[in-house]
CSV table of C-alpha atoms in Angstrom, one decimal:
chain,number,residue,atom,x,y,z
X,1,GLN,CA,0.0,0.0,0.0
X,2,LEU,CA,1.5,3.3,-1.1
X,3,GLN,CA,1.8,5.9,1.7
X,4,LEU,CA,2.7,9.5,1.5
X,5,GLN,CA,3.8,11.8,4.3
X,6,GLU,CA,4.2,15.6,4.2
X,7,SER,CA,6.9,17.3,6.3
X,8,GLY,CA,8.0,20.9,6.8
X,9,PRO,CA,7.6,24.0,8.8
X,10,GLY,CA,4.1,24.8,10.0
X,11,LEU,CA,4.7,28.6,10.2
X,12,VAL,CA,6.2,30.8,7.5
X,13,LYS,CA,6.6,34.5,7.6
X,14,PRO,CA,5.1,36.7,4.9
X,15,SER,CA,7.4,37.2,1.8
X,16,GLU,CA,9.4,34.2,2.7
X,17,THR,CA,9.5,30.7,1.0
X,18,LEU,CA,7.3,27.9,2.0
X,19,SER,CA,9.1,24.5,1.6
X,20,LEU,CA,7.5,21.1,2.1
X,21,THR,CA,8.7,17.5,1.4
X,22,CYS,CA,6.6,14.4,0.6
X,23,THR,CA,8.1,11.1,1.5
X,24,VAL,CA,6.7,8.1,-0.3
X,25,SER,CA,6.8,4.6,1.0
X,26,GLY,CA,5.4,1.3,-0.1
X,27,GLY,CA,6.2,2.0,-3.8
X,28,SER,CA,7.6,4.5,-6.2
X,29,ILE,CA,6.0,7.7,-7.3
X,30,SER,CA,8.0,7.6,-10.5
X,31,SER,CA,6.0,5.8,-13.1
X,32,SER,CA,4.8,6.4,-16.6
X,33,ASN,CA,1.2,6.2,-15.4
X,34,TYR,CA,1.4,8.7,-12.5
X,35,TYR,CA,2.5,12.1,-11.4
X,36,GLY,CA,3.5,13.3,-8.0
X,37,SER,CA,1.3,16.3,-7.1
X,38,TRP,CA,0.6,18.9,-4.5
X,39,VAL,CA,-3.0,20.0,-3.7
X,40,ARG,CA,-3.8,22.7,-1.1
X,41,GLN,CA,-6.9,23.6,0.9
X,42,PRO,CA,-7.3,27.0,2.7
X,43,PRO,CA,-9.1,26.7,6.0
X,44,GLY,CA,-12.8,26.2,5.4
X,45,LYS,CA,-12.4,26.3,1.6
X,46,GLY,CA,-12.2,23.9,-1.3
X,47,LEU,CA,-9.3,22.0,-3.0
X,48,GLU,CA,-6.8,23.7,-5.2
X,49,TRP,CA,-4.2,21.9,-7.4
X,50,VAL,CA,-0.8,23.4,-6.9
X,51,GLY,CA,1.3,21.4,-9.4
X,52,SER,CA,2.7,18.1,-10.5
X,53,PHE,CA,5.9,16.4,-11.7
X,54,TYR,CA,6.1,13.5,-14.2
X,55,TYR,CA,8.7,10.8,-14.1
X,56,ASP,CA,10.3,12.2,-17.3
X,57,GLY,CA,11.3,15.3,-15.4
X,58,ASN,CA,8.5,17.6,-16.7
X,59,THR,CA,6.7,19.7,-14.2
X,60,TYR,CA,3.2,21.3,-14.5
X,61,TYR,CA,2.0,24.2,-12.3
X,62,SER,CA,-1.3,26.0,-11.6
X,63,PRO,CA,-1.4,29.1,-13.8
X,64,SER,CA,-2.2,31.2,-10.7
X,65,LEU,CA,0.9,30.0,-8.9
X,66,LYS,CA,3.3,29.3,-11.7
X,67,SER,CA,5.4,32.4,-11.1
X,68,ARG,CA,6.1,31.4,-7.5
X,69,VAL,CA,6.1,27.6,-7.3
X,70,THR,CA,8.7,24.9,-8.0
X,71,ILE,CA,8.3,21.2,-7.6
X,72,SER,CA,11.4,18.9,-7.5
X,73,VAL,CA,12.0,15.3,-7.0
X,74,ASP,CA,14.7,13.1,-5.3
X,75,THR,CA,14.2,9.6,-6.7
X,76,SER,CA,17.0,8.2,-4.6
X,77,LYS,CA,15.1,9.1,-1.4
X,78,ASN,CA,11.6,8.6,-3.0
X,79,GLN,CA,10.7,12.1,-2.1
X,80,PHE,CA,9.3,15.1,-3.9
X,81,SER,CA,9.1,18.7,-2.7
X,82,VAL,CA,7.3,22.0,-3.3
X,83,LYS,CA,8.7,25.5,-2.8
X,84,LEU,CA,6.4,28.5,-2.9
X,85,ASN,CA,8.1,31.9,-2.6
X,86,SER,CA,6.9,35.3,-1.7
X,87,VAL,CA,4.1,33.9,0.4
X,88,THR,CA,1.2,35.9,1.8
X,89,ALA,CA,-1.6,35.1,4.2
X,90,ALA,CA,-3.6,33.8,1.2
X,91,ASP,CA,-1.2,30.9,1.0
X,92,THR,CA,-2.2,29.6,4.4
X,93,ALA,CA,-3.6,26.2,3.8
X,94,VAL,CA,-3.4,22.5,4.4
X,95,TYR,CA,-1.0,21.2,1.8
X,96,TYR,CA,-1.4,17.6,0.6
X,97,CYS,CA,0.9,15.5,-1.4
X,98,THR,CA,-0.8,13.0,-3.6
X,99,ARG,CA,-0.3,10.5,-6.5
X,100,HIS,CA,-2.1,11.6,-9.6
X,101,HIS,CA,-2.9,9.3,-12.5
X,102,THR,CA,-2.4,10.5,-16.1
X,103,ASN,CA,-6.2,10.2,-16.5
X,104,SER,CA,-6.7,12.9,-13.9
X,105,TRP,CA,-7.5,11.2,-10.7
X,106,PHE,CA,-5.8,11.4,-7.4
X,107,ASP,CA,-5.7,8.0,-5.6
X,108,TYR,CA,-3.3,8.2,-2.7
X,109,TRP,CA,-3.0,11.2,-0.4
X,110,GLY,CA,-0.9,12.2,2.5
X,111,GLN,CA,-2.6,13.2,5.7
X,112,GLY,CA,-1.9,16.9,4.9
X,113,THR,CA,0.1,19.5,6.8
X,114,LEU,CA,-1.2,23.0,7.8
X,115,VAL,CA,1.1,25.8,6.8
X,116,THR,CA,0.3,29.2,8.3
X,117,VAL,CA,1.7,32.4,6.9
X,118,SER,CA,2.0,34.9,9.7
X,119,SER,CA,4.6,37.2,11.2
N,1,GLN,CA,-13.3,30.7,-8.3
N,2,SER,CA,-13.8,27.1,-9.5
N,3,VAL,CA,-14.8,26.3,-13.1
N,4,LEU,CA,-16.7,23.3,-11.9
N,5,THR,CA,-20.0,24.1,-10.1
N,6,GLN,CA,-21.6,21.9,-7.5
N,7,PRO,CA,-24.6,22.6,-5.2
N,8,PRO,CA,-23.4,23.8,-1.8
N,9,SER,CA,-25.4,21.4,0.2
N,10,ILE,CA,-27.8,18.4,0.0
N,11,SER,CA,-29.6,16.6,2.8
N,12,ALA,CA,-31.7,13.4,3.0
N,13,ALA,CA,-32.8,10.9,5.5
N,14,PRO,CA,-31.0,7.6,6.1
N,15,GLY,CA,-31.7,5.0,3.4
N,16,GLN,CA,-32.6,7.6,0.8
N,17,LYS,CA,-30.8,8.4,-2.4
N,18,VAL,CA,-29.0,11.6,-3.2
N,19,THR,CA,-27.4,12.9,-6.4
N,20,ILE,CA,-24.7,15.5,-6.6
N,21,SER,CA,-24.2,17.4,-9.8
N,22,CYS,CA,-21.0,18.9,-11.2
N,23,SER,CA,-21.4,21.4,-14.0
N,24,GLY,CA,-18.5,22.4,-16.3
N,25,SER,CA,-17.7,23.1,-19.9
N,26,SER,CA,-16.4,21.6,-23.1
N,27,SER,CA,-12.8,22.2,-22.0
N,28,ASN,CA,-13.1,20.0,-18.9
N,29,ILE,CA,-16.0,17.7,-18.2
N,30,GLU,CA,-17.1,17.1,-21.7
N,31,SER,CA,-13.7,16.0,-23.0
N,32,MET,CA,-11.8,14.7,-20.0
N,33,TYR,CA,-12.2,12.0,-17.4
N,34,LEU,CA,-14.0,13.0,-14.2
N,35,SER,CA,-13.3,11.8,-10.7
N,36,TRP,CA,-15.2,12.2,-7.4
N,37,TYR,CA,-13.8,12.6,-3.8
N,38,ARG,CA,-15.2,12.5,-0.3
N,39,GLN,CA,-13.7,14.5,2.5
N,40,VAL,CA,-14.6,14.2,6.1
N,41,PRO,CA,-13.5,17.5,7.9
N,42,GLY,CA,-10.0,17.1,9.3
N,43,SER,CA,-9.1,14.3,6.9
N,44,ALA,CA,-7.6,14.0,3.5
N,45,PRO,CA,-9.9,13.6,0.5
N,46,GLN,CA,-10.6,10.0,-0.5
N,47,LEU,CA,-11.1,8.9,-4.1
N,48,LEU,CA,-14.5,7.4,-4.8
N,49,ILE,CA,-15.0,7.4,-8.5
N,50,TYR,CA,-12.5,7.6,-11.3
N,51,GLU,CA,-12.7,7.8,-15.1
N,52,ASN,CA,-16.3,9.0,-14.9
N,53,ASN,CA,-18.0,5.8,-13.5
N,54,LYS,CA,-15.4,3.4,-12.1
N,55,ARG,CA,-15.4,2.7,-8.3
N,56,PHE,CA,-12.1,2.9,-6.6
N,57,SER,CA,-10.9,-0.1,-4.6
N,58,GLY,CA,-13.0,-0.7,-1.6
N,59,ILE,CA,-15.8,1.7,-2.5
N,60,PRO,CA,-19.2,0.1,-2.2
N,61,ASP,CA,-21.6,-0.1,-5.1
N,62,ARG,CA,-23.9,2.4,-3.3
N,63,PHE,CA,-21.7,5.0,-5.0
N,64,SER,CA,-22.1,5.6,-8.8
N,65,GLY,CA,-20.9,8.1,-11.3
N,66,SER,CA,-22.1,9.2,-14.6
N,67,LYS,CA,-21.4,11.9,-17.2
N,68,SER,CA,-23.3,13.5,-20.0
N,69,GLY,CA,-22.0,16.4,-22.0
N,70,THR,CA,-20.7,19.2,-19.8
N,71,SER,CA,-22.2,17.8,-16.6
N,72,ALA,CA,-21.6,14.8,-14.3
N,73,THR,CA,-23.4,13.2,-11.4
N,74,LEU,CA,-22.5,11.3,-8.3
N,75,GLY,CA,-25.2,9.1,-6.9
N,76,ILE,CA,-25.3,7.7,-3.4
N,77,THR,CA,-28.0,5.2,-2.5
N,78,GLY,CA,-28.9,3.7,0.9
N,79,LEU,CA,-27.6,6.9,2.6
N,80,GLN,CA,-25.8,6.3,5.9
N,81,THR,CA,-24.7,8.6,8.7
N,82,GLY,CA,-21.2,7.8,7.7
N,83,ASP,CA,-21.7,9.4,4.3
N,84,GLU,CA,-21.9,12.8,5.9
N,85,ALA,CA,-18.9,14.6,4.3
N,86,ILE,CA,-18.0,17.1,1.6
N,87,TYR,CA,-17.9,15.7,-1.9
N,88,TYR,CA,-15.8,17.2,-4.7
N,89,CYS,CA,-15.6,16.5,-8.4
N,90,GLY,CA,-12.4,17.0,-10.3
N,91,THR,CA,-10.9,16.9,-13.8
N,92,TRP,CA,-8.3,18.4,-16.1
N,93,ASP,CA,-9.1,21.6,-18.0
N,94,TYR,CA,-7.2,21.7,-21.3
N,95,SER,CA,-8.0,25.4,-21.8
N,96,LEU,CA,-6.6,26.4,-18.4
N,97,ASN,CA,-3.9,23.7,-18.6
N,98,ALA,CA,-4.7,22.9,-15.0
N,99,HIS,CA,-6.4,20.3,-12.9
N,100,VAL,CA,-9.6,21.8,-11.4
N,101,PHE,CA,-11.9,20.8,-8.6
N,102,GLY,CA,-15.6,21.5,-8.0
N,103,THR,CA,-16.8,23.9,-5.4
N,104,GLY,CA,-17.8,21.0,-3.1
N,105,THR,CA,-21.2,19.7,-1.8
N,106,LYS,CA,-21.8,19.1,1.8
N,107,VAL,CA,-24.0,16.1,2.4
N,108,THR,CA,-26.1,16.0,5.6
N,109,VAL,CA,-27.9,12.9,6.7
N,110,LEU,CA,-31.0,14.0,8.6
């Protein structure tokens, strides 16, 4: 059974960089059928796709976040990460890492980690 | 704001059937696979339906999905108190070049 676990600071100051890592166990995220992805959810609001990486090295980002977000992968550690720079209070959310099939469904999710942007 | 529209809330008595709609456009629902998720507050979303109408592993046949044109529907029969949650639809939008989720529907079992 694939398991994903997010880790990283729970508090980030405005204008700084949010950085989270997802550790995958029970399998590999690098496959021709799947992406590794980040999805976030502001408190009390809906789900928002942040971005995804594909095993061939390509990355895909939400148009609204594209200028500030970077997703990278460390296959040797079975981890992938997200960095979001110049954060504001609007970036406060629970961030989930998830496996994303090429046919647009998310099957395995981490438990999520709350990141609060505040001074 | 989301490009996929769902009713904010639906309620029904135990044992009843509910249907949740998801309305989109030609650049998303009409031409791409749709999936459905259930989220209990405080927990991660859980995949229910993928590729429009296929139940994910372990999901009972009380849950069904369908799609027609620019709209899709999630059906839940034999409603149980454990079905209380927020339900989201999701798909790829080739015009936005982004994965999009619905606005979410809160199901309440009376």
